[in-house]
Amino acid sequence: MKAVLTGAGGQLGSELAITAPSGTELIPLTRKELDLTRREDVIKKISDISPDVVINAAAYVRVDDAEDEPDAAFQANALASFYLAHASRACGAALLHVSTDYVFDGHQNNPYTETDIPNPINVYGISKYTGELLIKSALEKCHIVRVSSLYGPKGASGKGGNFVYTILKKAREAGTPPLRVVDDIIMSPTYAPDAAVMIWKIIAGRMPYGIYHAANSGRVSWHGFAKTIVEMAGLDKEVLPVPHTEYKTKATRPLMSALESKKGTMLRPWQEGLKDFLKRI
Ligand SMILES: NC(=O)c1ccc[n+]([C@@H]2O[C@H](COP(=O)([O-])OP(=O)(O)OC[C@H]3O[C@@H](n4cnc5c(N)ncnc54)[C@H](OP(=O)(O)O)[C@@H]3O)[C@@H](O)[C@H]2O)c1
């Protein structure tokens, strides 16, 4: 199988590159090699390579900045995805596109499954959901895989790290006050290497085209997650719960964005992913 991987230098993309099944001819592309917002370049590059599958792990991921830069978010998350879908269709390739839990509004009390209706509440979420819709309008052979609250060794290049690195850094600072972390936003923290393995399983297992949720199973608040990070890392730092109203951000976040799957694509419990991450770094 010949596979093109876009966003190959990112937090998830770098893990997808490492976990490609043997026998895969992988062509990893960073932004330097292909800027996905350049439509003609995208069409030409994909046509020249003529892959069996394109995996799109590239995105504009700065959720708060997107409120001020909707054009950049839409170019990378919506239009670029559309270009990739057209390019894939033109050469008969399938497309696996990575999307997000932030397509949901967070108004329900339970985790979201693939059949729940998206209703994004911030620019990033709207741009990602638009990407999903544009892809579906252009291409039948597509998997859309939604992941949630990712962390991996590389850190999100778009965010300059991830939540786990931030908590570890702050918890190690001596003489600083207790950490204050939001306890009324619930999500599924997901270890990027676990998500990468599932993405390859979906492709290699020729699972039916459509939407999949692939997150580590279980749900937790950011406060609960931070407390577990500190405890598992053996650090001595108090982590206090605070409501999200005390932590102002530009973008509104869904209060519930944990994911579940009706299609058997959930990953092992989030605590196991975190344990492996702490061992690996
Ligand atoms: N991080 C999370 O918590 C999270 C949660 C849910 C879903 N997701 C989704 O998971 C996927 C991977 O995210 P991630 O955490 O791996 O983020 P990341 O580390 O920021 O990776 C995104 C990659 O996309 C590349 N990129 C951005 N704009 C591009 C363009 N115009 N052309 C080509 N490449 C471009 C970036 O390159 P540069 O470094 O050069 O900018 C970066 O390597 C995305 O679809 C994201 O929406 C992430």
Short mmCIF file of C-alpha atoms and ligand atoms in Angstrom, two decimals:
data_model
loop_
_atom_site.label_atom_id
_atom_site.label_comp_id
_atom_site.label_asym_id
_atom_site.label_seq_id
_atom_site.Cartn_x
_atom_site.Cartn_y
_atom_site.Cartn_z
CA MET A 1 0.00 0.00 0.00
CA LYS A 2 1.27 3.44 -0.95
CA ALA A 3 0.26 6.06 1.61
CA VAL A 4 0.74 9.81 1.70
CA LEU A 5 0.81 11.31 5.19
CA THR A 6 0.23 15.05 5.53
CA GLY A 7 1.01 16.84 8.78
CA ALA A 8 3.82 14.31 9.15
CA GLY A 9 5.84 16.60 11.42
CA GLY A 10 3.02 17.05 13.94
CA GLN A 11 2.22 15.40 17.25
CA LEU A 12 -0.06 12.75 15.71
CA GLY A 13 1.60 12.73 12.28
CA SER A 14 5.00 11.82 13.72
CA GLU A 15 3.42 8.83 15.51
CA LEU A 16 1.60 7.79 12.34
CA ALA A 17 4.96 7.78 10.58
CA ILE A 18 6.49 5.53 13.26
CA THR A 19 3.57 3.10 13.44
CA ALA A 20 2.98 2.50 9.72
CA PRO A 21 2.41 -1.24 9.17
CA SER A 22 5.24 -3.13 7.49
CA GLY A 23 4.82 -3.25 3.74
CA THR A 24 3.51 0.32 3.64
CA GLU A 25 5.28 2.62 1.24
CA LEU A 26 4.90 5.80 3.24
CA ILE A 27 5.44 9.27 1.80
CA PRO A 28 5.44 11.64 4.77
CA LEU A 29 4.87 15.31 3.91
CA THR A 30 5.46 18.25 6.20
CA ARG A 31 4.15 21.74 5.51
CA LYS A 32 7.56 22.59 4.02
CA GLU A 33 7.12 19.87 1.41
CA LEU A 34 3.46 20.60 0.70
CA ASP A 35 1.48 23.59 1.93
CA LEU A 36 -2.05 22.23 1.88
CA THR A 37 -3.59 25.66 1.44
CA ARG A 38 -2.08 25.81 -2.08
CA ARG A 39 -4.73 24.05 -4.11
CA GLU A 40 -2.78 23.51 -7.31
CA ASP A 41 0.25 22.19 -5.44
CA VAL A 42 -1.97 19.74 -3.57
CA ILE A 43 -3.61 18.44 -6.74
CA LYS A 44 -0.25 18.08 -8.52
CA LYS A 45 1.61 16.44 -5.64
CA ILE A 46 -1.07 13.84 -4.95
CA SER A 47 -1.47 13.13 -8.65
CA ASP A 48 2.32 12.71 -9.08
CA ILE A 49 2.52 10.28 -6.17
CA SER A 50 -0.76 8.51 -7.00
CA PRO A 51 -1.17 6.83 -3.60
CA ASP A 52 -3.73 4.25 -2.50
CA VAL A 53 -4.55 6.33 0.54
CA VAL A 54 -3.97 9.85 1.84
CA ILE A 55 -3.89 10.38 5.61
CA ASN A 56 -4.48 13.96 6.65
CA ALA A 57 -3.09 14.70 10.11
CA ALA A 58 -2.41 18.36 9.29
CA ALA A 59 -4.50 21.09 10.87
CA TYR A 60 -4.59 24.53 12.35
CA VAL A 61 -4.98 23.53 16.04
CA ARG A 62 -4.65 26.78 18.00
CA VAL A 63 -8.20 26.86 19.36
CA ASP A 64 -8.04 30.33 20.94
CA ASP A 65 -6.06 31.99 18.13
CA ALA A 66 -8.63 30.70 15.64
CA GLU A 67 -11.15 33.15 17.08
CA ASP A 68 -8.96 36.00 15.73
CA GLU A 69 -7.68 34.16 12.64
CA PRO A 70 -10.75 32.44 11.18
CA ASP A 71 -9.34 32.76 7.67
CA ALA A 72 -6.22 30.80 8.58
CA ALA A 73 -8.24 28.18 10.47
CA PHE A 74 -10.66 27.74 7.57
CA GLN A 75 -7.88 27.58 4.99
CA ALA A 76 -6.06 24.78 6.81
CA ASN A 77 -9.00 22.88 8.30
CA ALA A 78 -11.75 23.29 5.72
CA LEU A 79 -10.38 24.30 2.31
CA ALA A 80 -7.18 22.26 2.50
CA SER A 81 -9.23 19.17 3.40
CA PHE A 82 -11.45 19.84 0.38
CA TYR A 83 -8.39 20.11 -1.89
CA LEU A 84 -7.10 16.80 -0.53
CA ALA A 85 -10.47 15.14 -1.10
CA HIS A 86 -10.53 16.34 -4.72
CA ALA A 87 -6.94 15.28 -5.27
CA SER A 88 -7.65 11.86 -3.77
CA ARG A 89 -10.72 11.37 -5.92
CA ALA A 90 -8.84 12.34 -9.06
CA CYS A 91 -6.37 9.50 -8.61
CA GLY A 92 -8.74 6.97 -7.07
CA ALA A 93 -7.19 7.19 -3.60
CA ALA A 94 -9.05 6.91 -0.31
CA LEU A 95 -8.70 9.67 2.28
CA LEU A 96 -8.44 9.24 6.03
CA HIS A 97 -8.99 12.62 7.62
CA VAL A 98 -8.38 13.34 11.30
CA SER A 99 -11.01 15.44 13.02
CA THR A 100 -11.90 16.46 16.54
CA ASP A 101 -14.21 16.16 19.56
CA TYR A 102 -14.70 19.93 19.24
CA VAL A 103 -17.28 19.38 16.49
CA PHE A 104 -19.73 18.87 19.39
CA ASP A 105 -21.35 21.57 21.52
CA GLY A 106 -20.90 19.75 24.84
CA HIS A 107 -24.50 20.22 25.89
CA GLN A 108 -25.15 16.54 26.57
CA ASN A 109 -24.15 14.77 29.76
CA ASN A 110 -22.73 11.66 28.16
CA PRO A 111 -19.79 11.10 25.82
CA TYR A 112 -20.46 11.62 22.12
CA THR A 113 -20.71 8.73 19.67
CA GLU A 114 -20.42 8.71 15.90
CA THR A 115 -24.19 9.13 15.50
CA ASP A 116 -24.47 12.26 17.63
CA ILE A 117 -25.08 15.46 15.68
CA PRO A 118 -22.18 17.95 15.57
CA ASN A 119 -22.87 21.53 16.52
CA PRO A 120 -19.50 23.24 17.03
CA ILE A 121 -19.36 26.31 19.27
CA ASN A 122 -16.00 27.88 18.39
CA VAL A 123 -14.20 28.85 15.18
CA TYR A 124 -11.76 25.94 15.35
CA GLY A 125 -14.64 23.45 15.76
CA ILE A 126 -16.63 25.07 12.97
CA SER A 127 -13.62 25.00 10.64
CA LYS A 128 -12.99 21.31 11.41
CA TYR A 129 -16.66 20.38 10.96
CA THR A 130 -16.75 22.31 7.68
CA GLY A 131 -13.74 20.25 6.62
CA GLU A 132 -15.67 17.05 7.37
CA LEU A 133 -18.67 18.23 5.34
CA LEU A 134 -16.58 19.37 2.39
CA ILE A 135 -14.72 16.06 2.29
CA LYS A 136 -17.95 14.07 2.40
CA SER A 137 -19.37 16.19 -0.41
CA ALA A 138 -16.37 15.46 -2.63
CA LEU A 139 -15.38 11.89 -1.88
CA GLU A 140 -17.09 8.63 -0.94
CA LYS A 141 -13.91 6.76 -0.11
CA CYS A 142 -13.22 8.60 3.13
CA HIS A 143 -12.71 7.75 6.76
CA ILE A 144 -13.17 10.63 9.19
CA VAL A 145 -11.55 9.78 12.50
CA ARG A 146 -12.28 12.08 15.43
CA VAL A 147 -9.73 12.12 18.21
CA SER A 148 -9.81 14.05 21.47
CA SER A 149 -7.40 15.97 23.74
CA LEU A 150 -4.23 14.54 22.21
CA TYR A 151 -0.85 14.32 23.85
CA GLY A 152 2.26 12.62 22.54
CA PRO A 153 6.02 12.82 22.93
CA LYS A 154 6.40 15.46 20.22
CA GLY A 155 3.78 17.85 21.61
CA ALA A 156 1.43 19.67 19.26
CA SER A 157 3.59 21.83 17.03
CA GLY A 158 0.65 24.19 16.57
CA LYS A 159 0.24 24.58 20.32
CA GLY A 160 3.88 24.50 21.36
CA GLY A 161 3.42 21.39 23.52
CA ASN A 162 0.51 19.72 25.23
CA PHE A 163 -1.38 19.64 28.52
CA VAL A 164 0.72 16.86 30.07
CA TYR A 165 4.00 18.70 29.42
CA THR A 166 2.51 21.91 30.83
CA ILE A 167 1.34 20.23 34.04
CA LEU A 168 4.67 18.41 34.52
CA LYS A 169 6.60 21.66 34.04
CA LYS A 170 4.42 23.64 36.43
CA ALA A 171 4.33 20.87 39.05
CA ARG A 172 8.14 20.75 39.06
CA GLU A 173 8.53 24.47 39.77
CA ALA A 174 9.55 24.73 43.41
CA GLY A 175 7.99 27.32 45.71
CA THR A 176 5.02 28.01 43.45
CA PRO A 177 1.37 27.96 44.60
CA PRO A 178 -0.89 24.94 43.98
CA LEU A 179 -2.01 24.36 40.41
CA ARG A 180 -5.54 25.47 39.62
CA VAL A 181 -7.20 23.40 36.92
CA VAL A 182 -10.72 23.41 35.49
CA ASP A 183 -12.89 20.62 36.90
CA ASP A 184 -16.15 21.13 35.01
CA ILE A 185 -14.95 20.35 31.49
CA ILE A 186 -14.95 16.63 30.73
CA MET A 187 -12.99 14.96 27.91
CA SER A 188 -11.13 11.81 26.86
CA PRO A 189 -7.37 12.40 27.09
CA THR A 190 -5.81 10.48 24.22
CA TYR A 191 -2.27 9.22 23.81
CA ALA A 192 -1.26 10.04 20.23
CA PRO A 193 0.55 6.70 19.57
CA ASP A 194 -2.65 4.79 20.54
CA ALA A 195 -4.70 6.91 18.12
CA ALA A 196 -2.09 6.36 15.40
CA VAL A 197 -2.27 2.57 15.76
CA MET A 198 -6.09 2.68 15.50
CA ILE A 199 -5.90 4.86 12.38
CA TRP A 200 -3.70 2.31 10.67
CA LYS A 201 -6.06 -0.49 11.82
CA ILE A 202 -8.99 1.32 10.22
CA ILE A 203 -7.07 1.62 6.95
CA ALA A 204 -5.40 -1.80 6.89
CA GLY A 205 -8.57 -3.52 8.15
CA ARG A 206 -10.48 -1.94 5.28
CA MET A 207 -13.15 -0.81 7.70
CA PRO A 208 -16.20 0.69 5.98
CA TYR A 209 -15.87 4.34 5.02
CA GLY A 210 -17.54 6.76 7.42
CA ILE A 211 -17.02 8.46 10.76
CA TYR A 212 -15.09 6.88 13.64
CA HIS A 213 -14.29 7.98 17.16
CA ALA A 214 -10.83 6.93 18.34
CA ALA A 215 -9.99 8.15 21.84
CA ASN A 216 -8.64 6.47 24.93
CA SER A 217 -11.65 5.16 26.82
CA GLY A 218 -13.01 6.72 29.98
CA ARG A 219 -13.71 10.35 30.73
CA VAL A 220 -12.20 12.78 33.16
CA SER A 221 -12.10 16.51 33.90
CA TRP A 222 -8.94 18.48 33.14
CA HIS A 223 -8.50 18.72 36.93
CA GLY A 224 -8.79 14.94 37.36
CA PHE A 225 -6.34 14.45 34.51
CA ALA A 226 -3.84 16.95 35.98
CA LYS A 227 -4.07 15.29 39.41
CA THR A 228 -3.39 11.88 37.88
CA ILE A 229 -0.41 13.24 35.90
CA VAL A 230 1.12 14.70 39.07
CA GLU A 231 0.50 11.51 41.07
CA MET A 232 1.78 9.13 38.37
CA ALA A 233 4.91 11.27 37.91
CA GLY A 234 5.52 11.03 41.68
CA LEU A 235 5.45 14.83 42.09
CA ASP A 236 4.43 16.60 45.24
CA LYS A 237 2.11 19.36 44.09
CA GLU A 238 -1.41 20.20 45.11
CA VAL A 239 -3.92 20.50 42.23
CA LEU A 240 -7.00 22.54 43.07
CA PRO A 241 -10.29 22.32 41.15
CA VAL A 242 -11.66 25.55 39.66
CA PRO A 243 -14.74 26.18 37.51
CA HIS A 244 -14.14 27.06 33.84
CA THR A 245 -15.65 30.49 34.52
CA GLU A 246 -12.50 31.32 36.51
CA TYR A 247 -10.24 30.52 33.58
CA LYS A 248 -11.17 32.87 30.76
CA THR A 249 -10.27 31.78 27.23
CA LYS A 250 -11.03 33.40 23.89
CA ALA A 251 -12.75 30.33 22.51
CA THR A 252 -15.69 28.74 24.30
CA ARG A 253 -15.02 25.08 24.98
CA PRO A 254 -17.65 22.32 25.04
CA LEU A 255 -18.23 21.31 28.69
CA MET A 256 -18.45 17.67 27.60
CA SER A 257 -16.32 16.44 24.72
CA ALA A 258 -15.50 12.89 25.75
CA LEU A 259 -15.88 10.42 22.90
CA GLU A 260 -17.23 6.90 22.67
CA SER A 261 -17.51 4.61 19.68
CA LYS A 262 -20.34 2.43 18.47
CA LYS A 263 -17.92 0.93 15.95
CA GLY A 264 -15.36 -0.68 18.26
CA THR A 265 -12.60 1.86 17.68
CA MET A 266 -12.08 3.11 21.22
CA LEU A 267 -8.63 2.69 22.69
CA ARG A 268 -7.43 1.29 26.01
CA PRO A 269 -8.27 3.27 29.20
CA TRP A 270 -6.71 6.73 29.29
CA GLN A 271 -4.77 5.95 32.49
CA GLU A 272 -2.82 3.21 30.65
CA GLY A 273 -1.92 5.58 27.83
CA LEU A 274 -0.72 8.18 30.33
CA LYS A 275 1.41 5.60 32.14
CA ASP A 276 3.15 4.64 28.89
CA PHE A 277 3.64 8.28 27.95
CA LEU A 278 5.34 9.06 31.26
CA LYS A 279 7.59 6.02 30.82
CA ARG A 280 8.47 6.99 27.24
CA ILE A 281 9.44 10.58 27.97
N1 LIG B 1 -4.00 18.43 19.74
C1 LIG B 1 -5.19 18.10 20.19
O1 LIG B 1 -5.47 18.19 21.40
C2 LIG B 1 -6.26 17.60 19.25
C3 LIG B 1 -7.52 17.27 19.77
C4 LIG B 1 -8.50 16.79 18.89
C5 LIG B 1 -8.23 16.64 17.54
N2 LIG B 1 -6.99 16.99 17.07
C6 LIG B 1 -6.73 16.83 15.63
O2 LIG B 1 -5.65 15.92 15.50
C7 LIG B 1 -4.89 16.24 14.33
C8 LIG B 1 -3.41 16.33 14.67
O3 LIG B 1 -3.19 17.35 15.64
P1 LIG B 1 -1.79 17.48 16.37
O4 LIG B 1 -2.03 17.52 17.82
O5 LIG B 1 -0.83 16.47 15.81
O6 LIG B 1 -1.37 18.96 15.91
P2 LIG B 1 0.08 19.51 15.41
O7 LIG B 1 1.18 18.88 16.18
O8 LIG B 1 -0.03 21.00 15.43
O9 LIG B 1 0.16 18.97 13.94
C9 LIG B 1 -0.50 19.58 12.87
C10 LIG B 1 0.44 19.61 11.71
O10 LIG B 1 -0.23 20.22 10.61
C11 LIG B 1 0.73 20.99 9.91
N3 LIG B 1 0.08 22.02 9.12
C12 LIG B 1 -0.65 23.08 9.57
N4 LIG B 1 -1.05 23.83 8.52
C13 LIG B 1 -0.57 23.23 7.40
C14 LIG B 1 -0.62 23.52 6.02
N5 LIG B 1 -1.25 24.63 5.58
N6 LIG B 1 -0.02 22.70 5.15
C15 LIG B 1 0.63 21.60 5.59
N7 LIG B 1 0.73 21.25 6.88
C16 LIG B 1 0.14 22.07 7.78
C17 LIG B 1 1.60 21.59 10.98
O11 LIG B 1 2.81 22.01 10.43
P3 LIG B 1 3.64 23.22 11.10
O12 LIG B 1 4.19 22.67 12.37
O13 LIG B 1 4.64 23.56 10.07
O14 LIG B 1 2.63 24.32 11.34
C18 LIG B 1 1.72 20.43 11.96
O15 LIG B 1 2.83 19.62 11.65
C19 LIG B 1 -5.52 17.52 13.76
O16 LIG B 1 -6.46 17.16 12.77
C20 LIG B 1 -6.28 18.11 14.95
O17 LIG B 1 -7.37 18.89 14.54
C21 LIG B 1 -6.00 17.45 17.89
#
